[in-house]
Coordinates of C-alpha atoms in Angstrom, one line a residue:
Chain A
X1 CA -24.7 -24.7 -16.4
X2 CA -21.2 -25.3 -15.0
X3 CA -19.7 -22.2 -13.4
X4 CA -16.3 -23.8 -12.7
X5 CA -14.8 -26.9 -14.3
X6 CA -11.6 -28.3 -12.8
X7 CA -9.9 -31.0 -14.9
X8 CA -6.9 -33.1 -13.8
X9 CA -5.4 -30.3 -11.7
X10 CA -2.2 -31.1 -9.9
X11 CA 0.2 -29.2 -7.7
X12 CA 3.6 -30.7 -6.8
X13 CA 5.8 -29.1 -4.2
X14 CA 9.3 -30.6 -4.6
X15 CA 8.1 -34.2 -5.1
X16 CA 5.2 -33.9 -2.7
X17 CA 1.8 -34.0 -4.4
X18 CA -0.3 -31.5 -2.5
X19 CA -3.2 -32.0 -5.0
X20 CA -3.2 -34.7 -7.5
X21 CA -5.3 -35.3 -10.6
X22 CA -8.4 -33.6 -9.2
X23 CA -11.6 -33.3 -11.3
X24 CA -14.8 -31.6 -10.2
X25 CA -17.3 -29.1 -11.4
X26 CA -19.4 -26.5 -9.7
X27 CA -23.0 -25.7 -10.8
X28 CA -23.6 -22.0 -11.3
X29 CA -25.5 -20.5 -8.3
X30 CA -24.8 -23.5 -6.0
X31 CA -22.9 -23.8 -2.8
X32 CA -20.1 -26.3 -3.1
X33 CA -18.1 -27.3 -0.1
X34 CA -14.6 -28.9 0.0
X35 CA -13.9 -30.9 3.2
X36 CA -11.0 -33.0 4.3
X37 CA -8.5 -33.4 7.2
X38 CA -5.7 -30.9 7.8
X39 CA -3.2 -31.1 5.0
X40 CA -5.6 -32.6 2.5
X41 CA -4.9 -29.9 0.0
X42 CA -7.9 -27.7 0.4
X43 CA -6.1 -24.5 0.7
X44 CA -3.6 -25.4 -2.1
X45 CA -6.7 -26.0 -4.3
X46 CA -8.0 -22.5 -3.4
X47 CA -4.6 -21.0 -4.0
X48 CA -4.6 -22.5 -7.5
X49 CA -8.2 -21.3 -8.2
X50 CA -7.4 -17.8 -7.1
X51 CA -4.0 -17.6 -8.9
X52 CA -1.8 -17.5 -5.9
X53 CA -0.2 -20.8 -7.1
X54 CA 0.3 -21.9 -10.6
X55 CA -0.9 -25.5 -11.1
X56 CA 1.8 -28.0 -12.1
X57 CA -0.7 -29.4 -14.6
X58 CA -4.4 -29.5 -15.4
X59 CA -7.0 -27.0 -16.4
X60 CA -9.4 -24.7 -14.6
X61 CA -12.3 -23.4 -16.8
X62 CA -14.3 -20.5 -15.4
X63 CA -17.5 -20.0 -17.4
X64 CA -15.6 -21.7 -20.3
X65 CA -12.5 -19.5 -20.0
X66 CA -9.2 -21.1 -19.0
X67 CA -7.9 -19.3 -15.9
X68 CA -5.2 -21.8 -14.7
X69 CA -1.9 -20.0 -14.2
X70 CA -3.2 -16.5 -14.7
X71 CA -2.1 -13.9 -12.2
X72 CA -4.4 -13.3 -9.2
X73 CA -5.5 -9.8 -10.2
X74 CA -6.4 -11.1 -13.7
X75 CA -8.5 -13.9 -12.2
X76 CA -10.2 -11.4 -9.9
X77 CA -11.1 -9.4 -12.9
X78 CA -12.9 -12.4 -14.4
X79 CA -15.1 -12.5 -11.3
X80 CA -13.4 -14.9 -8.8
X81 CA -12.6 -13.4 -5.4
X82 CA -11.7 -15.0 -2.1
X83 CA -11.3 -14.8 1.6
X84 CA -8.4 -16.2 3.6
X85 CA -8.1 -18.9 6.3
X86 CA -5.6 -16.7 8.3
X87 CA -7.0 -13.2 8.1
X88 CA -5.5 -11.0 5.4
X89 CA -7.0 -7.7 6.6
X90 CA -5.8 -4.3 5.7
X91 CA -5.1 -3.4 9.3
X92 CA -4.5 0.3 9.0
X93 CA -7.8 1.0 7.2
X94 CA -11.3 1.4 8.3
X95 CA -14.0 -1.2 7.4
X96 CA -15.2 1.1 4.6
X97 CA -11.7 1.5 3.2
X98 CA -11.1 -2.2 3.4
X99 CA -14.3 -2.9 1.4
X100 CA -13.5 -0.1 -1.0
X101 CA -10.3 -1.9 -1.9
X102 CA -12.7 -4.7 -2.8
X103 CA -14.3 -2.3 -5.2
X104 CA -11.0 -1.7 -6.9
X105 CA -12.1 -3.3 -10.2
X106 CA -15.2 -1.2 -10.4
X107 CA -13.1 1.9 -10.7
X108 CA -10.6 3.0 -13.4
X109 CA -9.0 6.2 -12.2
X110 CA -5.2 6.0 -12.1
X111 CA -2.5 7.6 -10.0
X112 CA -2.6 11.0 -11.8
X113 CA -6.2 11.7 -11.4
X114 CA -5.7 10.6 -7.8
X115 CA -2.7 13.0 -7.2
X116 CA -4.5 16.0 -8.7
X117 CA -8.0 15.0 -7.4
X118 CA -9.6 15.4 -10.8
X119 CA -13.4 15.7 -10.8
X120 CA -13.6 12.4 -12.6
X121 CA -11.9 10.8 -9.7
X122 CA -14.2 12.4 -7.1
X123 CA -17.3 11.2 -8.9
X124 CA -15.8 7.7 -9.1
X125 CA -14.9 7.8 -5.4
X126 CA -18.6 8.5 -4.4
X127 CA -19.6 5.6 -6.7
X128 CA -17.2 3.2 -5.0
X129 CA -18.2 4.3 -1.5
X130 CA -21.8 3.6 -2.4
X131 CA -20.9 0.1 -3.6
X132 CA -18.8 -0.6 -0.6
X133 CA -21.6 0.6 1.8
X134 CA -24.0 -1.8 0.1
X135 CA -21.6 -4.7 0.8
X136 CA -21.1 -3.5 4.4
X137 CA -24.8 -3.4 5.0
X138 CA -25.3 -6.8 3.4
X139 CA -22.8 -8.3 5.8
X140 CA -24.4 -6.5 8.7
X141 CA -21.3 -4.4 9.5
X142 CA -22.9 -0.9 9.6
X143 CA -21.8 -0.3 13.2
X144 CA -18.2 -0.9 12.2
X145 CA -18.1 1.1 9.0
X146 CA -15.7 3.8 10.2
X147 CA -13.7 1.8 12.8
X148 CA -10.1 0.9 12.0
X149 CA -9.6 -2.8 11.4
X150 CA -7.0 -3.2 14.1
X151 CA -9.6 -2.3 16.7
X152 CA -12.1 -4.9 15.6
X153 CA -12.9 -8.3 17.2
X154 CA -12.1 -11.5 15.3
X155 CA -15.7 -12.4 14.4
X156 CA -16.3 -9.1 12.8
X157 CA -13.0 -9.3 10.8
X158 CA -14.2 -12.7 9.4
X159 CA -17.3 -11.0 8.1
X160 CA -15.3 -8.0 6.9
X161 CA -13.2 -10.3 4.6
X162 CA -16.4 -11.6 3.1
X163 CA -17.8 -8.1 2.6
X164 CA -14.5 -7.1 0.9
X165 CA -14.6 -10.1 -1.4
X166 CA -18.3 -9.5 -2.2
X167 CA -17.7 -5.8 -3.0
X168 CA -15.8 -6.8 -6.1
X169 CA -19.1 -8.2 -7.5
X170 CA -17.8 -11.7 -8.0
X171 CA -19.6 -14.5 -9.9
X172 CA -17.7 -17.0 -7.8
X173 CA -16.6 -16.4 -4.2
X174 CA -14.1 -18.7 -2.5
X175 CA -14.5 -18.8 1.2
X176 CA -11.5 -20.4 3.0
X177 CA -12.8 -21.6 6.5
X178 CA -15.2 -18.7 7.1
X179 CA -16.3 -20.1 10.4
X180 CA -12.8 -21.1 11.8
X181 CA -12.4 -19.9 15.4
X182 CA -16.0 -18.6 15.7
X183 CA -18.5 -19.4 18.4
X184 CA -21.9 -20.9 17.8
X185 CA -23.8 -17.6 17.4
X186 CA -21.2 -16.2 15.0
X187 CA -21.1 -19.5 13.1
X188 CA -24.9 -19.3 12.7
X189 CA -24.6 -15.8 11.4
X190 CA -22.0 -16.8 8.8
X191 CA -24.3 -19.7 7.8
X192 CA -27.1 -17.2 7.2
X193 CA -24.7 -14.9 5.3
X194 CA -23.6 -17.7 3.0
X195 CA -27.2 -18.6 2.2
X196 CA -27.9 -15.0 1.5
X197 CA -24.9 -14.7 -0.8
X198 CA -26.0 -17.8 -2.7
X199 CA -29.5 -16.4 -3.1
X200 CA -28.0 -13.3 -4.8
X201 CA -26.9 -15.7 -7.6
X202 CA -23.3 -15.8 -6.6
X203 CA -21.7 -19.2 -6.7
X204 CA -20.0 -20.2 -3.5
X205 CA -17.1 -22.5 -3.1
X206 CA -16.3 -23.2 0.5
X207 CA -13.6 -24.9 2.6
X208 CA -14.8 -25.6 6.1
X209 CA -14.2 -27.9 9.0
X210 CA -17.5 -27.1 10.8
X211 CA -19.7 -30.0 9.6
X212 CA -22.9 -28.4 10.8
X213 CA -22.3 -25.4 8.6
X214 CA -21.3 -27.5 5.6
X215 CA -24.4 -29.8 5.9
X216 CA -26.7 -26.8 6.2
X217 CA -25.5 -24.7 3.3
X218 CA -23.8 -27.0 0.8
X219 CA -25.6 -28.3 -2.3
X220 CA -22.7 -30.7 -3.0
X221 CA -19.6 -31.7 -1.1
X222 CA -16.2 -32.8 -2.2
X223 CA -14.0 -34.7 0.2
X224 CA -10.3 -34.7 -0.1
X225 CA -7.5 -36.6 1.6
X226 CA -3.8 -36.5 0.8
X227 CA -4.6 -34.3 -2.2
X228 CA -6.9 -36.8 -3.8
X229 CA -10.7 -36.9 -4.2
X230 CA -12.1 -39.6 -2.0
X231 CA -15.8 -38.8 -2.4
X232 CA -18.2 -36.3 -4.0
X233 CA -21.9 -36.0 -3.6
X234 CA -24.8 -34.4 -1.7
X235 CA -24.1 -33.7 2.0
X236 CA -26.2 -36.7 2.9
X237 CA -24.2 -39.1 0.7
X238 CA -20.9 -37.7 2.1
X239 CA -22.0 -38.1 5.7
X240 CA -22.5 -41.8 5.1
X241 CA -19.5 -42.5 2.9
X242 CA -17.1 -45.0 4.4
X243 CA -14.0 -43.5 3.0
X244 CA -14.8 -40.1 4.4
X245 CA -15.5 -41.5 7.9
X246 CA -12.2 -43.5 7.7
X247 CA -10.3 -40.3 6.7
X248 CA -11.6 -38.4 9.6
X249 CA -11.8 -41.0 12.3
X250 CA -9.2 -43.7 11.3
X251 CA -9.7 -47.1 9.8
X252 CA -11.0 -49.1 12.7
X253 CA -14.0 -47.0 13.5
Chain B
X1 CA -9.7 16.9 9.5
X2 CA -6.6 16.2 7.4
X3 CA -7.6 19.1 5.2
X4 CA -7.9 21.4 8.2
X5 CA -4.3 20.6 9.2
X6 CA -3.4 21.2 5.6
X7 CA -4.6 24.8 5.7
X8 CA -3.1 25.3 9.1
X9 CA 0.3 24.2 8.0
X10 CA 0.1 26.3 4.8
X11 CA -1.0 29.3 6.9
X12 CA 1.9 28.6 9.4
X13 CA 4.5 28.7 6.6
X14 CA 3.0 31.9 5.3
X15 CA 2.9 33.5 8.7
X16 CA 6.5 32.6 9.4
X17 CA 7.6 34.1 6.1
X18 CA 5.7 37.3 6.7
X19 CA 6.8 37.8 10.3
X20 CA 10.5 36.8 10.0
X21 CA 11.7 37.6 6.5
X22 CA 15.2 38.3 7.6
X23 CA 15.6 35.5 10.1
X24 CA 18.6 33.3 9.4
X25 CA 17.0 30.2 10.8
X26 CA 13.9 30.6 8.7
X27 CA 15.6 31.4 5.4
X28 CA 18.5 29.0 5.7
X29 CA 17.6 26.1 8.1
X30 CA 14.0 26.6 7.1
X31 CA 14.7 26.1 3.4
X32 CA 16.9 23.1 4.2
X33 CA 13.9 21.7 6.1
X34 CA 11.6 22.3 3.3
X35 CA 13.9 20.5 0.8
X36 CA 14.1 17.5 3.1
X37 CA 10.3 17.7 3.8
X38 CA 9.5 17.4 0.1
X39 CA 11.9 14.4 -0.2
X40 CA 10.5 12.7 2.9
X41 CA 6.9 13.2 1.8
X42 CA 7.8 11.8 -1.7
X43 CA 9.6 8.8 -0.1
X44 CA 6.7 8.3 2.3
X45 CA 4.4 7.7 -0.7
X46 CA 6.5 4.6 -1.5
X47 CA 7.7 3.6 2.0
X48 CA 4.8 4.7 4.1
X49 CA 1.8 4.1 1.9
X50 CA 3.0 1.1 -0.2
X51 CA 5.4 -0.3 2.4
X52 CA 8.2 -0.6 -0.1
X53 CA 11.6 0.5 1.1
X54 CA 14.1 2.4 -1.0
X55 CA 17.6 2.9 0.2
X56 CA 18.6 4.7 -2.9
X57 CA 16.2 7.6 -3.0
X58 CA 19.0 10.2 -2.7
X59 CA 20.0 9.2 -6.2
X60 CA 16.9 10.5 -7.7
X61 CA 17.4 13.8 -5.8
X62 CA 20.9 13.7 -7.4
X63 CA 19.6 13.0 -10.9
X64 CA 17.5 16.2 -10.7
X65 CA 20.4 18.2 -9.3
X66 CA 22.9 17.0 -11.9
X67 CA 20.5 17.3 -14.7
X68 CA 19.9 21.0 -13.8
X69 CA 23.6 21.5 -13.0
X70 CA 24.9 20.0 -16.3
X71 CA 22.4 21.7 -18.5
X72 CA 23.1 25.0 -16.8
X73 CA 26.9 24.8 -16.6
X74 CA 27.7 23.1 -19.9
X75 CA 24.8 24.1 -22.1
X76 CA 23.7 27.4 -20.5
X77 CA 20.2 26.2 -21.0
X78 CA 17.0 27.6 -19.5
X79 CA 16.5 26.1 -16.0
X80 CA 13.2 24.7 -17.1
X81 CA 15.1 22.4 -19.6
X82 CA 17.2 21.0 -16.8
X83 CA 14.3 20.5 -14.5
X84 CA 12.2 18.8 -17.2
X85 CA 15.2 16.5 -18.3
X86 CA 15.7 15.4 -14.7
X87 CA 12.0 14.7 -14.0
X88 CA 11.6 12.8 -17.3
X89 CA 14.8 10.8 -16.8
X90 CA 14.0 9.9 -13.2
X91 CA 10.5 8.9 -14.1
X92 CA 11.5 6.7 -17.0
X93 CA 14.4 5.1 -15.1
X94 CA 12.3 4.4 -12.0
X95 CA 9.4 3.1 -13.9
X96 CA 11.4 0.8 -16.1
X97 CA 13.5 -0.8 -13.2
X98 CA 10.5 -1.0 -10.8
X99 CA 9.1 -4.3 -12.0
X100 CA 12.2 -6.4 -11.5
X101 CA 13.2 -4.6 -8.3
X102 CA 9.8 -4.6 -6.6
X103 CA 9.4 -8.3 -7.2
X104 CA 11.8 -8.5 -4.2
X105 CA 10.7 -8.0 -0.6
X106 CA 12.1 -6.9 2.7
X107 CA 15.8 -7.2 3.0
X108 CA 16.3 -8.1 -0.6
X109 CA 14.5 -5.1 -1.8
X110 CA 16.6 -3.0 0.5
X111 CA 19.7 -4.4 -1.0
X112 CA 18.5 -3.9 -4.6
X113 CA 17.6 -0.2 -4.0
X114 CA 20.8 0.3 -2.1
X115 CA 22.7 -1.0 -5.2
X116 CA 20.8 1.3 -7.4
X117 CA 21.6 4.3 -5.3
X118 CA 25.3 3.3 -5.1
X119 CA 25.6 2.9 -8.9
X120 CA 24.1 6.3 -9.6
X121 CA 26.3 7.8 -7.0
X122 CA 29.4 6.3 -8.5
X123 CA 28.3 7.6 -11.9
X124 CA 28.2 11.1 -10.4
X125 CA 31.7 10.7 -9.2
X126 CA 33.2 9.0 -12.3
X127 CA 31.6 11.0 -15.1
X128 CA 33.9 13.8 -14.1
X129 CA 33.9 15.4 -17.5
X130 CA 30.3 16.3 -17.0
X131 CA 29.7 16.2 -13.3
X132 CA 33.0 17.6 -12.1
X133 CA 33.7 14.3 -10.3
X134 CA 34.2 14.3 -6.5
X135 CA 35.0 18.0 -6.5
X136 CA 31.5 18.8 -7.6
X137 CA 30.0 21.1 -10.1
X138 CA 30.0 24.8 -9.5
X139 CA 28.7 27.9 -11.2
X140 CA 25.2 26.7 -11.6
X141 CA 23.0 29.6 -12.6
X142 CA 20.4 31.2 -10.4
X143 CA 16.9 30.0 -11.0
X144 CA 15.1 32.4 -13.3
X145 CA 11.9 31.7 -15.1
X146 CA 10.3 34.1 -17.6
X147 CA 12.4 37.0 -16.3
X148 CA 11.6 36.4 -12.7
X149 CA 14.7 35.6 -10.7
X150 CA 14.9 33.6 -7.5
X151 CA 18.0 34.9 -5.8
X152 CA 17.2 36.1 -2.3
X153 CA 16.9 33.8 0.6
X154 CA 13.4 34.8 1.4
X155 CA 12.3 34.2 -2.2
X156 CA 13.7 30.6 -1.9
X157 CA 11.7 30.3 1.3
X158 CA 8.5 31.2 -0.6
X159 CA 9.2 29.0 -3.5
X160 CA 10.0 26.0 -1.3
X161 CA 7.0 26.6 0.9
X162 CA 4.8 26.6 -2.2
X163 CA 6.5 23.4 -3.4
X164 CA 6.1 21.7 0.0
X165 CA 2.5 22.6 0.3
X166 CA 1.9 21.3 -3.2
X167 CA 3.6 18.0 -2.3
X168 CA 1.6 17.7 0.8
X169 CA -1.5 18.3 -1.2
X170 CA -0.5 15.6 -3.7
X171 CA 0.3 13.2 -0.9
X172 CA -3.0 13.7 0.9
X173 CA -4.9 13.3 -2.4
X174 CA -3.1 10.1 -3.1
X175 CA -3.8 8.7 0.4
X176 CA -7.5 9.0 0.0
X177 CA -8.0 7.6 -3.5
X178 CA -8.5 4.3 -5.3
X179 CA -4.8 4.1 -6.1
X180 CA -3.8 5.2 -2.5
X181 CA -6.0 2.6 -0.9
X182 CA -4.5 0.0 -3.3
X183 CA -1.0 1.0 -2.2
X184 CA -1.9 0.9 1.5
X185 CA -3.5 -2.5 0.9
X186 CA -0.2 -3.7 -0.6
X187 CA 1.5 -2.5 2.6
X188 CA -0.8 -4.6 4.8
X189 CA -1.4 -7.7 2.7
X190 CA -0.1 -8.0 -0.8
X191 CA -1.9 -11.4 -1.4
X192 CA -5.2 -9.9 -0.4
X193 CA -4.7 -6.9 -2.6
X194 CA -3.9 -9.1 -5.5
X195 CA -6.9 -11.3 -4.9
X196 CA -9.2 -8.3 -5.1
X197 CA -7.9 -7.3 -8.5
X198 CA -5.1 -4.9 -7.7
X199 CA -2.3 -5.1 -10.2
X200 CA 0.3 -4.8 -7.4
X201 CA 3.5 -4.6 -9.6
X202 CA 1.9 -1.8 -11.7
X203 CA 0.8 0.1 -8.6
X204 CA 4.3 -0.1 -7.0
X205 CA 5.9 0.9 -10.3
X206 CA 3.6 4.0 -10.6
X207 CA 4.2 5.2 -7.0
X208 CA 7.9 4.7 -7.4
X209 CA 7.8 6.8 -10.5
X210 CA 5.9 9.6 -8.9
X211 CA 8.1 9.5 -5.8
X212 CA 11.3 9.6 -8.0
X213 CA 10.0 12.4 -10.2
X214 CA 9.2 14.6 -7.2
X215 CA 12.6 13.9 -5.7
X216 CA 14.2 14.8 -8.9
X217 CA 12.3 18.1 -9.1
X218 CA 13.5 18.9 -5.6
X219 CA 17.0 18.1 -6.7
X220 CA 16.8 20.5 -9.6
X221 CA 15.7 23.3 -7.3
X222 CA 18.4 22.3 -4.9
X223 CA 21.1 22.7 -7.5
X224 CA 19.9 26.2 -8.5
X225 CA 19.6 27.2 -4.9
X226 CA 23.1 26.2 -3.9
X227 CA 24.8 27.0 -7.2
X228 CA 27.2 24.2 -6.3
X229 CA 26.6 20.4 -6.0
X230 CA 28.8 17.5 -5.2
X231 CA 28.2 13.7 -5.1
X232 CA 28.3 13.8 -1.3
X233 CA 24.9 15.4 -1.1
X234 CA 23.4 12.4 -2.9
X235 CA 25.2 9.5 -1.2
X236 CA 23.9 6.4 0.5
X237 CA 24.0 8.3 3.8
X238 CA 21.5 10.8 2.7
X239 CA 19.2 8.0 1.5
X240 CA 19.4 6.5 5.0
X241 CA 18.7 9.9 6.5
X242 CA 15.5 10.2 4.4
X243 CA 14.3 6.8 5.5
X244 CA 15.0 7.8 9.1
X245 CA 13.0 11.0 8.7
X246 CA 10.0 9.1 7.4
X247 CA 10.2 6.5 10.2
X248 CA 11.0 9.0 12.9
X249 CA 8.0 11.1 11.9
X250 CA 5.6 8.2 11.5
X251 CA 5.5 5.9 8.5
X252 CA 2.4 6.3 6.3
X253 CA 1.5 9.8 7.5
X254 CA 2.2 12.8 5.3
X255 CA 2.5 15.1 8.2
X256 CA 4.6 12.6 10.0
X257 CA 7.1 12.7 7.1
X258 CA 7.0 16.5 7.3
X259 CA 7.6 16.6 11.0
X260 CA 10.3 14.0 10.8
X261 CA 12.1 16.0 8.2
X262 CA 11.7 19.2 10.2
X263 CA 13.0 17.8 13.4
X264 CA 15.9 15.8 12.1
X265 CA 17.1 18.7 10.0
X266 CA 16.8 21.2 12.8
X267 CA 18.1 18.9 15.5
X268 CA 21.8 19.2 14.6
X269 CA 21.4 23.0 14.7
X270 CA 19.8 22.8 18.1
X271 CA 22.4 20.4 19.4
X272 CA 25.5 22.4 18.4
X273 CA 25.9 23.8 21.9
X274 CA 26.8 20.3 23.0
X275 CA 29.7 20.3 20.6
X276 CA 31.5 17.0 20.7
X277 CA 28.5 15.2 22.3
X278 CA 26.2 16.4 19.5
X279 CA 26.1 13.1 17.6
X280 CA 25.6 11.2 20.8
X281 CA 22.5 13.2 21.7
X282 CA 21.3 12.9 18.2
X283 CA 21.5 9.1 18.4
X284 CA 20.0 9.0 21.8
X285 CA 17.0 11.0 20.7
X286 CA 16.5 8.7 17.7
X287 CA 16.7 5.6 19.9
X288 CA 14.5 7.1 22.6
X289 CA 11.8 8.1 20.1
X290 CA 11.7 4.7 18.5
X291 CA 11.5 2.9 21.8
X292 CA 8.8 5.0 23.3
X293 CA 7.0 6.1 20.1
X294 CA 7.5 3.2 17.7
X295 CA 4.9 4.6 15.4
X296 CA 6.7 7.9 15.0
X297 CA 6.7 11.2 16.7
X298 CA 3.5 12.4 14.9
X299 CA 1.5 9.3 15.7
X300 CA 0.2 10.5 19.1
X301 CA -1.3 13.6 17.4
X302 CA -2.9 11.4 14.8
X303 CA -4.4 9.1 17.5
X304 CA -5.7 12.2 19.3
X305 CA -7.3 13.5 16.2
X306 CA -8.9 10.2 15.4
X307 CA -10.4 10.0 18.9
X308 CA -11.8 13.5 18.5
X309 CA -13.3 12.6 15.1
X310 CA -14.8 9.4 16.4
X311 CA -16.3 11.3 19.3
X312 CA -17.9 13.9 17.0
X313 CA -19.1 11.1 14.7
X314 CA -20.7 9.2 17.6
X315 CA -22.4 12.4 18.8
X316 CA -23.8 12.9 15.3
X317 CA -25.1 9.3 15.2
X318 CA -26.6 9.7 18.6
X319 CA -28.3 12.9 17.6
X320 CA -29.6 11.3 14.5
X321 CA -31.0 8.4 16.5
X322 CA -32.7 10.3 19.2

């Protein structure tokens, strides 16, 4: 079954086609990687999938529902959450609080029950904390649970973003360069984490420059260059694809 | 921990009132401090938690004051009517204009809220038939509810202490809740908050409404306490003062807003002995605080408390492990 079907999606910024006429589909439960040189349109694609940008044209079907052009919080409520290439952490909150924001959709208490601390809200609060703790344990962040985000090292913050996105209970998680700037040990850890996420039945869509990671975890790979699809296939096929090699290393290699 | 400070501050207000019921500073400056504290805490919900500036907040204070003033002077209505009208009007107005206004960010948002404050202030001046224009509105009745009259200075102190503690309670509750976390998330990264399913424009509109309603309630009480109001009390300058209190005390902290309001209200009183140089000292203190304590005057206490808590937590973890 297809979890995500992207058809003819396009994003134009004042005459510049950041993504043009892109089609691909992602099998439910698989790990799908998007690669390409800087400026290839990977993050633009993610921003359209998560609702941050409205596509100029084209359609995005998520489990058969059209989500293109919906607002980000609406898309999140359908079960798509994401992490960010440049960290978008809630700096003044602890790890637990960060992840509890991820659980936002699991709660329903509004501002009045919050102001008056109604019993309903207290019960929900416990419930959310339990959910968040689960996501924190899953990402191996227990030691950092009550530490403020502004006191955490970079590698931990990368994992915290994943935990936060997972806490929403997504069916599709978009990881934007989860291993960017990490050392080998940390990258290995992220690789393991992605495999674990996938084994939980969550579909993973991944943008990454670290080829080792992509080749290990991805079931299928999409290669972009200048906003266009240049190849799609299994990691092995992509590794040996001429166009991909040219895009990365130049024409004469 | 925050709860402990809550009971401490409540107890402190109580003790002060019991010990010095006839003290001028407590019943006059003290009450002025409490009014500003409520306003600063209400503004902090918007500015400190959600990170959205409002340079027109004095206007909501004014809506409450004029709503009570007009219903008292022109209609001889029960004070509760004026209070309710002000709160409802402020809430409806703030909620309905929140969506277009809070789509703006940073300087643009500051401009828009500034405009809002100016418009409402001009209305207070121009609707002279009802508001008394620039001369103000006098003869507002004393606050009396169900036969109980608030007329002595110390009674006002008690009433405002109660209101302040109530506002602190609301603010602390909000901070540690699903909605409060969503607001603080908007402060740090609005894109991330949205991507996790937070309806950010709705959240901002709601907190703006709560903040405006609380300010309006304070305004109503202010009108009854003074018996006289004029547009000057609700001008742009007072909006700026409120923002200064929140930032001076420490943005995002309920107690910070309280301390900021207390210090900046009391400071002019303390500086009167410098006469002509008073304003200079006032400015110098503001600048010095911001340079050496950019997170506000309450922040070092907060850091100390957090360190203490972490230490206790660590000890518990260690005990549990061994």
